[in-house]
Coordinates of C-alpha atoms and ligand atoms in Angstrom, one line a residue:
X788 CA 205.6 301.1 187.8
X789 CA 204.0 300.7 191.3
X790 CA 200.4 300.2 191.6
X791 CA 198.7 303.3 193.3
X792 CA 194.6 302.6 194.3
X793 CA 192.3 305.2 192.6
X794 CA 191.2 305.5 196.2
X795 CA 195.0 307.3 196.7
X796 CA 194.9 308.5 193.1
X797 CA 191.7 310.8 193.7
X798 CA 192.7 312.1 197.7
X799 CA 196.3 313.5 196.0
X800 CA 194.4 315.2 193.2
X801 CA 192.1 316.9 195.8
X802 CA 194.4 317.6 197.9
X803 CA 196.7 319.9 195.1
X804 CA 193.6 320.9 193.3
X805 CA 192.3 322.6 196.8
X806 CA 196.3 324.1 197.1
X807 CA 195.6 325.4 193.3
X808 CA 192.3 326.6 194.1
X809 CA 193.4 328.4 197.3
X810 CA 196.1 330.5 195.5
X811 CA 195.3 334.3 194.6
X812 CA 198.0 334.7 191.8
X813 CA 197.0 332.8 188.3
X814 CA 199.2 330.4 187.4
X815 CA 202.8 330.5 185.7
X816 CA 203.7 328.3 183.1
X817 CA 206.4 326.8 185.5
X818 CA 203.3 326.5 188.1
X819 CA 201.3 324.5 185.6
X820 CA 204.4 322.1 184.7
X821 CA 204.8 321.2 188.6
X822 CA 201.3 320.0 188.8
X823 CA 202.0 316.1 189.0
X824 CA 201.1 314.3 185.8
X825 CA 197.8 312.4 186.6
X826 CA 198.0 308.5 186.4
X827 CA 194.9 307.0 184.8
X828 CA 193.2 304.9 188.1
X829 CA 193.4 301.1 187.3
X830 CA 192.0 298.0 188.6
X831 CA 194.2 296.1 190.8
X832 CA 196.5 293.7 188.7
X833 CA 195.9 290.9 190.6
X834 CA 192.1 291.4 190.6
X835 CA 191.8 292.3 187.1
X836 CA 193.8 289.0 186.1
X837 CA 191.1 286.9 186.6
X838 CA 188.2 289.2 185.3
X839 CA 187.0 290.3 181.9
X840 CA 185.9 294.5 183.2
X841 CA 187.8 297.5 181.8
X842 CA 191.1 298.2 183.3
X843 CA 191.1 301.9 182.8
X844 CA 188.7 303.3 185.3
X845 CA 188.5 306.9 183.8
X846 CA 189.7 310.2 185.6
X847 CA 187.9 311.5 189.1
X848 CA 186.6 315.5 188.1
X849 CA 189.7 316.6 190.1
X850 CA 192.2 314.7 188.3
X851 CA 190.6 315.6 185.2
X852 CA 190.6 319.6 185.9
X853 CA 194.2 319.2 187.1
X854 CA 195.5 317.2 184.3
X855 CA 194.0 320.1 182.4
X856 CA 195.5 322.4 184.4
X857 CA 199.3 321.3 183.3
X858 CA 198.0 322.7 179.0
X859 CA 200.1 326.0 178.6
X860 CA 197.9 327.0 176.1
X861 CA 200.9 326.7 173.2
X862 CA 200.1 329.3 170.1
X863 CA 201.8 326.9 167.7
X864 CA 199.6 323.7 169.7
X865 CA 202.3 321.1 168.3
X866 CA 200.1 318.5 169.8
X867 CA 196.9 319.2 167.2
X868 CA 199.8 318.5 164.1
X869 CA 200.3 315.4 165.9
X870 CA 196.5 314.5 165.7
X871 CA 195.0 312.8 162.6
X872 CA 192.2 314.8 162.4
X873 CA 193.5 317.7 163.8
X874 CA 191.0 318.1 167.0
X875 CA 191.0 321.5 168.6
X876 CA 193.0 320.1 171.6
X877 CA 193.9 323.2 173.8
X878 CA 190.6 324.7 173.0
X879 CA 188.8 321.1 174.4
X880 CA 191.1 321.2 177.3
X881 CA 191.2 325.1 178.1
X882 CA 187.3 324.2 178.2
X883 CA 187.4 321.3 180.7
X884 CA 189.8 324.1 183.2
X885 CA 187.0 326.7 183.0
X886 CA 184.6 323.4 184.2
X887 CA 182.5 323.5 180.6
X888 CA 182.4 319.8 179.5
X889 CA 179.9 320.7 177.1
X890 CA 181.7 322.9 175.1
X891 CA 184.8 320.7 175.2
X892 CA 182.9 317.7 173.6
X893 CA 181.3 319.8 171.4
X894 CA 185.0 321.0 170.5
X895 CA 186.0 317.3 170.1
X896 CA 183.0 316.5 168.0
X897 CA 183.6 319.1 165.6
X898 CA 186.8 316.6 164.3
X899 CA 185.9 313.0 166.0
X900 CA 182.7 311.0 165.9
X901 CA 184.1 308.1 168.3
X902 CA 186.1 310.1 171.2
X903 CA 185.4 307.8 174.0
X904 CA 187.1 305.3 171.6
X905 CA 189.8 307.3 170.6
X906 CA 190.5 308.4 173.9
X907 CA 191.0 305.0 174.8
X908 CA 192.8 303.1 172.0
X909 CA 194.5 305.9 170.5
X910 CA 198.4 305.4 170.4
X911 CA 198.6 309.0 172.1
X912 CA 202.3 308.6 173.3
X913 CA 202.5 308.6 169.5
X914 CA 200.4 311.1 168.0
X915 CA 198.9 314.2 170.0
X916 CA 201.0 314.0 172.8
X917 CA 204.4 313.0 171.5
X918 CA 205.0 316.6 170.1
X919 CA 203.1 318.5 173.6
X920 CA 205.5 321.5 174.8
X921 CA 205.4 320.0 178.1
X922 CA 206.5 316.2 177.5
X923 CA 209.3 317.9 176.0
X924 CA 210.3 320.7 178.4
X925 CA 210.3 317.6 181.0
X926 CA 212.2 315.9 178.7
X927 CA 209.2 312.5 179.0
X928 CA 206.6 312.2 176.7
X929 CA 205.5 310.1 179.3
X930 CA 204.9 313.9 180.6
X931 CA 203.1 315.0 178.5
X932 CA 199.3 316.5 179.0
X933 CA 197.1 313.6 179.1
X934 CA 195.4 314.5 176.1
X935 CA 193.6 311.0 175.0
X936 CA 192.6 310.1 178.9
X937 CA 190.9 314.1 178.8
X938 CA 189.6 313.3 175.9
X939 CA 188.0 309.9 177.2
X940 CA 187.0 311.7 180.4
X941 CA 184.5 314.3 178.6
X942 CA 183.1 311.6 176.2
X943 CA 182.1 309.5 179.3
X944 CA 180.8 312.4 181.1
X945 CA 178.2 313.8 178.2
X946 CA 177.4 309.8 178.0
X947 CA 176.9 309.2 182.2
X948 CA 174.8 312.4 181.8
X949 CA 172.6 311.2 179.5
X950 CA 173.3 313.8 177.1
X951 CA 174.4 312.5 173.8
X952 CA 171.7 313.4 171.4
X953 CA 170.4 311.9 168.2
X954 CA 171.8 313.7 165.7
X955 CA 169.5 316.1 163.1
X956 CA 168.8 314.3 159.8
X957 CA 168.2 316.5 156.7
X958 CA 165.2 315.7 154.9
X959 CA 164.9 312.4 152.9
X960 CA 167.1 313.5 149.1
X961 CA 165.7 310.2 147.5
X962 CA 169.1 308.7 147.2
X963 CA 170.7 305.5 148.9
X964 CA 174.2 304.6 150.0
X965 CA 175.7 301.2 150.7
X966 CA 178.0 301.1 153.4
X967 CA 180.2 297.4 153.3
X968 CA 182.1 296.8 156.8
X969 CA 180.7 298.6 159.9
X970 CA 184.5 299.1 161.5
X971 CA 185.1 302.8 162.5
X972 CA 185.7 303.5 158.9
X973 CA 182.1 302.3 158.1
X974 CA 180.2 304.2 160.9
X975 CA 181.6 307.2 160.3
X976 CA 180.7 307.0 156.6
X977 CA 177.3 306.0 157.6
X978 CA 177.0 309.1 160.1
X979 CA 178.1 312.1 158.2
X980 CA 176.2 310.4 155.0
X981 CA 172.9 310.1 156.8
X982 CA 173.0 313.5 158.4
X983 CA 172.8 314.6 154.8
X984 CA 169.3 313.3 154.2
X985 CA 170.4 310.1 152.3
X986 CA 169.5 306.7 152.8
X987 CA 172.2 304.1 154.2
X988 CA 172.2 300.8 154.5
X989 CA 175.3 299.3 156.5
X990 CA 176.6 295.5 155.2
X991 CA 178.3 293.1 158.3
X992 CA 179.5 289.7 157.5
X993 CA 179.7 288.8 161.3
X994 CA 176.4 288.7 163.2
X995 CA 177.3 291.8 165.3
X996 CA 178.3 295.2 164.0
X997 CA 181.6 297.5 164.9
X998 CA 184.6 295.5 163.5
X999 CA 187.4 295.2 165.4
X1000 CA 186.0 297.4 168.1
X1001 CA 183.9 294.7 168.7
X1002 CA 185.6 291.2 167.5
X1003 CA 188.9 292.0 168.1
X1004 CA 189.8 294.9 170.8
X1005 CA 188.9 293.1 174.1
X1006 CA 186.3 294.5 176.7
X1007 CA 188.8 295.1 179.3
X1008 CA 190.2 297.8 176.9
X1009 CA 187.0 299.0 175.0
X1010 CA 183.6 297.8 177.1
X1011 CA 181.4 297.0 174.2
X1012 CA 178.6 299.3 175.4
X1013 CA 180.5 302.5 174.1
X1014 CA 180.8 300.9 170.5
X1015 CA 177.1 299.8 171.2
X1016 CA 176.0 303.0 171.7
X1017 CA 177.5 304.6 168.3
X1018 CA 175.4 301.9 166.4
X1019 CA 172.3 302.7 168.3
X1020 CA 172.7 306.5 167.4
X1021 CA 172.9 305.7 163.9
X1022 CA 170.0 302.9 164.0
X1023 CA 167.9 306.2 165.5
X1024 CA 168.8 309.0 162.9
X1025 CA 167.2 305.6 160.3
X1026 CA 170.3 303.6 159.0
X1027 CA 169.6 300.2 158.3
X1028 CA 171.8 297.8 158.8
X1029 CA 172.3 294.0 157.5
X1030 CA 174.2 291.8 159.7
X1031 CA 175.3 288.3 158.5
X1032 CA 175.6 289.2 155.1
X1033 CA 179.3 289.0 153.0
X1034 CA 179.6 291.0 149.8
X1035 CA 181.1 289.5 147.6
X1036 CA 179.0 286.0 148.7
X1037 CA 175.7 287.0 149.6
X1038 CA 175.7 289.9 146.8
X1039 CA 178.2 291.0 144.7
X1040 CA 179.2 294.9 144.7
X1041 CA 178.1 295.1 140.8
X1042 CA 174.7 293.4 142.1
X1043 CA 174.5 296.6 144.5
X1044 CA 175.0 299.2 142.3
X1045 CA 173.2 297.7 139.1
X1046 CA 170.1 295.8 141.0
X1047 CA 169.7 297.2 144.0
X1048 CA 169.3 300.5 143.2
X1049 CA 172.6 302.2 145.3
X1050 CA 173.9 305.3 144.0
X1051 CA 177.3 305.0 146.4
X1052 CA 178.9 302.0 148.0
X1053 CA 182.2 302.4 150.6
X1054 CA 184.2 299.4 151.0
X1055 CA 185.4 299.7 155.0
X1056 CA 186.1 296.0 155.3
X1057 CA 189.4 296.4 157.0
X1058 CA 192.2 294.2 157.1
X1059 CA 191.3 290.9 159.0
X1060 CA 193.1 288.1 157.6
X1061 CA 195.7 286.6 159.6
X1062 CA 199.6 286.7 158.8
X1063 CA 201.4 283.2 159.5
X1064 CA 205.2 282.9 160.0
X1065 CA 205.2 279.4 157.7
X1066 CA 206.8 277.5 160.5
X1067 CA 206.9 273.7 161.0
X1068 CA 204.1 272.9 163.5
X1069 CA 202.0 276.0 162.5
X1070 CA 199.3 273.6 161.3
X1071 CA 198.8 271.5 165.1
X1072 CA 195.6 271.6 167.0
X1073 CA 196.5 274.3 169.5
X1074 CA 197.8 276.8 167.2
X1075 CA 195.3 279.7 166.8
X1076 CA 195.5 283.1 164.8
X1077 CA 195.2 286.0 167.5
X1078 CA 191.8 287.1 165.2
X1079 CA 190.6 283.6 166.1
X1080 CA 191.3 283.8 169.6
X1081 CA 190.3 287.0 170.0
X1082 CA 187.3 286.9 168.2
X1083 CA 185.9 283.4 170.3
X1084 CA 186.3 285.4 172.9
X1085 CA 184.8 288.6 172.4
X1086 CA 182.5 288.7 169.8
X1087 CA 181.5 284.7 171.2
X1088 CA 181.8 285.6 174.4
X1089 CA 183.3 282.5 175.6
X1090 CA 185.2 283.4 178.5
X1091 CA 181.8 283.4 179.9
X1092 CA 181.5 279.7 179.8
X1093 CA 178.9 279.0 182.1
X1094 CA 176.9 280.7 178.9
X1095 CA 178.4 280.8 175.8
X1096 CA 177.5 278.4 173.2
X1097 CA 181.4 278.8 172.0
X1098 CA 184.0 276.5 173.4
X1099 CA 187.5 277.8 173.8
X1100 CA 190.6 275.8 174.4
X1101 CA 191.6 275.5 178.1
X1102 CA 194.9 276.3 178.3
X1103 CA 197.7 276.2 180.6
X1104 CA 200.8 277.3 179.0
X1105 CA 200.1 279.9 176.1
X1106 CA 202.7 281.4 174.0
X1107 CA 202.2 284.2 171.8
X1108 CA 204.2 285.3 168.9
X1109 CA 204.3 289.3 168.1
X1110 CA 205.0 292.5 169.9
X1111 CA 202.0 294.7 168.5
X1112 CA 198.1 295.8 170.4
X1113 CA 197.0 292.7 168.7
X1114 CA 199.9 290.2 171.0
X1115 CA 199.3 292.1 174.0
X1116 CA 195.8 292.0 173.6
X1117 CA 196.0 287.9 173.1
X1118 CA 198.1 287.4 175.8
X1119 CA 195.9 289.5 178.3
X1120 CA 193.2 287.7 177.1
X1121 CA 194.9 284.5 177.9
X1122 CA 195.4 285.6 181.4
X1123 CA 191.8 286.2 182.1
X1124 CA 191.4 282.7 180.5
X1125 CA 193.2 280.9 183.1
X1126 CA 196.3 280.1 181.6
X1127 CA 199.1 279.4 184.5
X1128 CA 201.5 281.0 182.0
X1129 CA 201.4 283.3 179.2
X1130 CA 204.9 283.9 177.3
X1131 CA 205.4 286.7 175.1
X1132 CA 207.8 285.7 172.1
X1133 CA 209.3 289.0 170.6
X1134 CA 212.3 288.7 167.7
X1135 CA 213.3 293.1 169.2
X1136 CA 213.5 295.0 172.1
X1137 CA 210.8 296.5 173.8
X1138 CA 212.0 299.8 172.1
X1139 CA 210.9 298.6 168.8
X1140 CA 207.8 296.7 170.1
X1141 CA 204.8 298.1 168.1
X1142 CA 202.5 298.0 171.1
X1143 CA 201.3 301.0 173.1
X1144 CA 203.6 301.6 176.3
X1145 CA 200.6 301.4 178.2
X1146 CA 199.3 298.2 177.2
X1147 CA 203.3 297.0 178.0
X1148 CA 203.0 297.7 181.5
X1149 CA 199.5 296.4 181.4
X1150 CA 200.8 292.8 180.5
X1151 CA 204.0 293.0 182.6
X1152 CA 201.7 293.7 185.4
X1153 CA 199.2 291.0 184.7
X1154 CA 202.1 288.5 185.0
X1155 CA 203.0 288.0 181.1
X1156 CA 206.5 286.7 180.8
X1157 CA 207.8 288.9 178.0
X1158 CA 210.9 287.1 176.0
X1159 CA 213.0 289.9 174.0
X1160 CA 215.4 289.2 170.9
X1161 CA 213.7 285.3 170.6
X1162 CA 212.2 284.2 168.0
X1163 CA 210.5 280.7 167.3
X1164 CA 212.2 278.4 164.6
X1165 CA 209.6 275.2 164.7
X1166 CA 206.5 274.5 167.1
X1167 CA 206.7 270.8 168.4
X1168 CA 204.1 268.3 169.0
X1169 CA 202.8 265.4 170.8
X1170 CA 202.1 262.3 169.3
X1171 CA 198.4 262.9 169.2
X1172 CA 199.2 265.7 166.9
X1173 CA 198.8 268.8 169.3
X1174 CA 201.1 271.4 170.2
X1175 CA 203.6 270.6 173.1
X1176 CA 205.9 273.5 173.4
X1177 CA 208.1 275.7 171.0
X1178 CA 211.9 275.5 169.7
X1179 CA 213.2 279.1 169.4
X1180 CA 216.5 281.2 168.6
X1181 CA 217.9 283.7 170.4
X1182 CA 218.3 286.9 168.4
X1183 CA 221.3 290.2 168.5
X1184 CA 220.3 293.9 167.2
X1185 CA 222.0 294.0 163.6
X1186 CA 222.5 297.1 161.5
X1187 CA 219.0 299.1 160.7
X1188 CA 216.5 297.7 157.8
X1189 CA 214.1 299.5 156.1
X1190 CA 212.2 300.7 159.2
X1191 CA 214.3 302.6 160.5
X1192 CA 214.4 299.6 163.2
X1193 CA 217.7 297.2 163.7
X1194 CA 217.3 294.0 161.9
X1195 CA 217.7 290.8 164.5
X1196 CA 219.7 288.5 163.8
X1197 CA 220.0 284.6 165.0
X1198 CA 222.5 284.0 167.0
X1199 CA 223.6 280.4 165.7
X1200 CA 223.4 277.9 168.1
X1201 CA 221.0 279.4 170.6
X1202 CA 217.9 277.5 169.8
X1203 CA 215.7 276.6 173.3
X1204 CA 212.4 275.1 174.2
X1205 CA 209.2 276.4 175.9
X1206 CA 206.6 273.2 177.0
X1207 CA 203.3 274.7 175.7
X1208 CA 199.9 273.6 174.8
X1209 CA 199.0 276.7 173.1
X1210 CA 200.4 279.2 170.6
X1211 CA 198.8 282.4 169.1
X1212 CA 200.1 283.9 166.2
X1213 CA 199.6 287.4 166.3
X1214 CA 202.2 289.3 163.7
X1215 CA 199.4 291.4 161.6
X1216 CA 196.9 291.0 159.0
X1217 CA 196.3 291.9 155.3
X1218 CA 193.1 292.2 153.6
X1219 CA 190.7 289.6 152.8
X1220 CA 190.6 289.2 149.1
X1221 CA 187.0 288.6 149.0
X1222 CA 185.9 292.1 147.6
X1223 CA 188.8 292.4 144.8
X1224 CA 188.2 289.1 143.6
X1225 CA 184.7 289.3 142.7
X1226 CA 185.1 293.1 141.4
X1227 CA 186.1 293.3 138.7
X1228 CA 188.1 296.4 137.7
X1229 CA 188.7 297.1 141.3
X1230 CA 192.5 298.6 141.2
X1231 CA 194.5 296.9 144.2
X1232 CA 197.9 297.6 145.4
X1233 CA 201.2 294.8 145.5
X1234 CA 199.7 294.1 149.1
X1235 CA 196.3 293.6 148.0
X1236 CA 194.8 297.0 149.7
X1237 CA 192.4 299.0 147.6
X1238 CA 193.6 301.9 146.2
X1239 CA 192.0 305.1 146.5
X1240 CA 192.8 309.0 145.8
X1241 CA 192.5 311.5 148.3
X1242 CA 189.2 311.9 148.2
X1243 CA 188.7 308.0 149.0
X1244 CA 187.3 307.3 145.2
X1245 CA 188.5 304.1 144.0
X1246 CA 189.3 303.2 140.6
X1247 CA 185.6 302.4 139.8
X1248 CA 182.8 305.0 139.4
X1249 CA 180.5 305.4 142.7
X1250 CA 183.1 303.6 144.9
X1251 CA 184.7 304.8 147.5
X1252 CA 187.0 303.1 150.3
X1253 CA 188.6 304.2 153.6
X1254 CA 190.3 302.4 156.3
X1255 CA 192.5 299.1 156.9
X1256 CA 191.3 298.0 153.6
X1257 CA 193.4 301.0 152.0
X1258 CA 195.9 301.9 154.3
X1259 CA 196.8 298.0 155.4
X1260 CA 196.1 297.5 159.0
X1261 CA 196.4 301.1 161.1
X1262 CA 194.7 302.4 163.6
X1263 CA 190.8 303.6 164.6
X1264 CA 191.3 307.2 164.1
X1265 CA 193.3 307.1 160.7
X1266 CA 190.1 304.9 160.0
X1267 CA 187.8 307.1 160.9
X1268 CA 189.3 310.3 159.4
X1269 CA 189.5 308.4 156.1
X1270 CA 185.7 307.6 156.6
X1271 CA 185.1 311.2 157.1
X1272 CA 186.9 312.0 153.7
X1273 CA 185.0 309.5 152.1
X1274 CA 181.6 310.6 153.5
X1275 CA 182.3 314.5 152.3
X1276 CA 183.0 313.1 148.9
X1277 CA 180.2 311.4 148.7
X1278 CA 177.6 313.8 149.9
X1279 CA 179.8 316.0 147.5
X1280 CA 178.8 314.0 144.4
X1281 CA 175.1 313.1 145.4
X1282 CA 174.0 316.9 145.4
X1283 CA 175.9 317.4 142.2
X1284 CA 173.8 314.3 140.4
Ligands
FAD1122 P1 187.5 296.9 160.8 O1 187.6 298.1 162.0 O2 188.6 296.0 160.5 O3 185.8 296.5 160.4 C1 185.7 296.4 159.0 C2 184.4 295.4 159.0 O4 183.7 294.8 158.0 C3 184.5 294.1 160.1 O5 183.1 294.3 160.7 C4 184.5 292.7 158.8 O6 183.0 291.9 159.7 C5 183.2 293.5 157.9 N1 183.5 292.9 156.6 C6 185.1 292.9 156.3 N2 184.9 291.9 154.9 C7 183.4 292.0 154.7 C8 182.7 291.8 153.2 N3 183.0 290.9 152.6 N4 181.0 292.0 153.8 C9 180.4 292.5 154.9 N5 181.3 293.3 155.4 C10 183.1 292.9 156.0 N6 194.0 300.4 166.9 C11 194.0 301.6 167.6 O7 194.0 302.5 167.0 N7 194.1 301.5 169.1 C12 194.5 300.2 169.6 O8 194.6 300.0 170.5 C13 194.1 299.4 168.4 N8 194.8 297.6 169.0 C14 193.8 296.9 168.3 C15 194.0 295.5 168.7 C16 193.4 294.3 168.1 C17 193.2 293.3 168.1 C18 192.9 294.1 166.4 C19 192.7 293.9 165.4 C20 193.4 296.0 165.7 C21 193.6 296.8 166.7 N9 193.9 298.2 166.1 C22 194.1 299.2 167.3 C23 193.5 298.7 164.7 C24 191.8 299.5 165.1 O9 191.2 298.3 165.0 C25 191.5 299.3 163.3 O10 192.4 299.8 162.3 C26 190.6 299.6 162.8 O11 189.3 298.7 163.1 C27 190.1 299.6 161.3 O12 189.0 300.2 161.2 P2 188.0 299.8 159.5 O13 186.4 300.5 159.8 O14 189.1 300.3 158.5 O15 188.1 298.2 159.8
SF4_1123 FE1 195.5 312.2 170.5 FE2 193.7 310.5 168.9 FE3 192.1 312.1 170.5 FE4 193.7 313.0 168.2 S1 191.7 311.3 168.7 S2 193.3 314.2 170.2 S3 195.4 311.3 168.6 S4 193.6 310.8 171.3
SF4_1124 FE1 198.7 321.8 175.9 FE2 200.9 320.4 174.8 FE3 199.0 321.0 172.9 FE4 200.6 322.6 174.9 S1 201.5 321.3 173.4 S2 198.8 323.6 174.0 S3 200.8 322.3 176.5 S4 199.0 319.6 175.0

């Protein structure tokens, strides 16, 4: 993909819009499909390699209007079925086309509480944009209406205009709800339950709330100020926040219910336990889990070397193992922390990569070296126990496995080595066992995830759960959607009490 400057994108959009505005006849579907899909303006790759600021800069008003005009307002709206929280997509896009951004954001907020976040990080190309009629007609999902970018545009517009209001809270009911974990699932439950007048206390193990949105996804993809704004709204609504508070250690679930007077609890503790490859050398100095690496950089701001008290190793040559969003985030962070070479090693091909297409493209633009159909065999060490390299095998694709993806098969005798000083393992996360180990009777499945029914209710009375702790590592929008369902169940239960 060739880099186009934000100025050129803005000028092009202005010119096309002027032509459209000069037309007398209304636009027909074929005219709409001829409007060029609007690229996201972004920081120049050569510049952004050296800073942590957001890469994607957001549409100009002209680009947003043009992109909205591409929507055919399909009667069956297949895009809605692709959105896990069923936002009225044609409705909000029509409002943007009409120049009514306030109406657009109101429509989105009926279904989603975190539009500025989801507009940035949702895997749109495999969700709402995948079934879009325009993309299908133009034979490329990349040509679908850019629904997520439009969602981000109106959410940013609302915030920048200072129009975000603290939601009204109903009179106090005297009921207390405890929320464990402050990721998208927990924050959503907090907002929906507090609105009904119940007292809400959020418990967070880290010193800052926000879950993966704060400690995992880097600033250059999701500015922390956007997440902080959501948290400020919750505290303005009267939610109480207790950080550095580990449920299962500081207090157990049973204590909250039996001694601290909580009427209901929601567990939204995510999937923060990193998986490892179990290969030789994984315990060497210089091997990180992506979680540790990203948490040091994001939450402890280790990248701010002059001011941060948290050190991070100044790597020269880094390998990141994995092909998901977490791997891309770790690789792109390593680039920004000054590594001269960043190798991303993935055992399948780019087609099977779970990472978002945009993130893969951005990583390539920033100079990350992709090793596809390769996988590590062992991590090599110097005489002091530090990482000195990695030995890999080449792979080819065989028959499809249970997931429907073709199974990678090692090619015998294809070993080769890469010199390195750092290895970051980014092959997925499981749920932390602490709560399940300290809560007798809480049922979990074979992966250790909490079992919850369709209403978010767990096997224990008055205890609900949702997000990654139930789904396994999933997405922000799915966590938020589960939070909404659980909050509705909690509110219903408390009214009936
Ligand atoms: P989390 O966001 O994990 O929050 C759980 C919170 O609970 C954490 O703050 C944790 O500290 C706290 N906690 C845990 N145990 C306890 C305890 N015992 N007591 C108190 N607090 C506790 N999704 C996308 O949709 N798009 C993306 O681009 C994307 N990129 C990602 C990049 C990275 C690096 C990672 C790690 C994940 C990414 N995801 C992405 C996944 C997404 O962030 C998660 O699916 C989502 O955050 C899950 O939300 P949650 O509320 O269930 O849990
Ligand atoms: Fe698409 Fe996500 Fe927005 Fe739904 S929330 S419309 S999936 S970007
Ligand atoms: Fe618009 Fe695409 Fe949805 Fe049709 S499917 S209403 S074109 S966004």
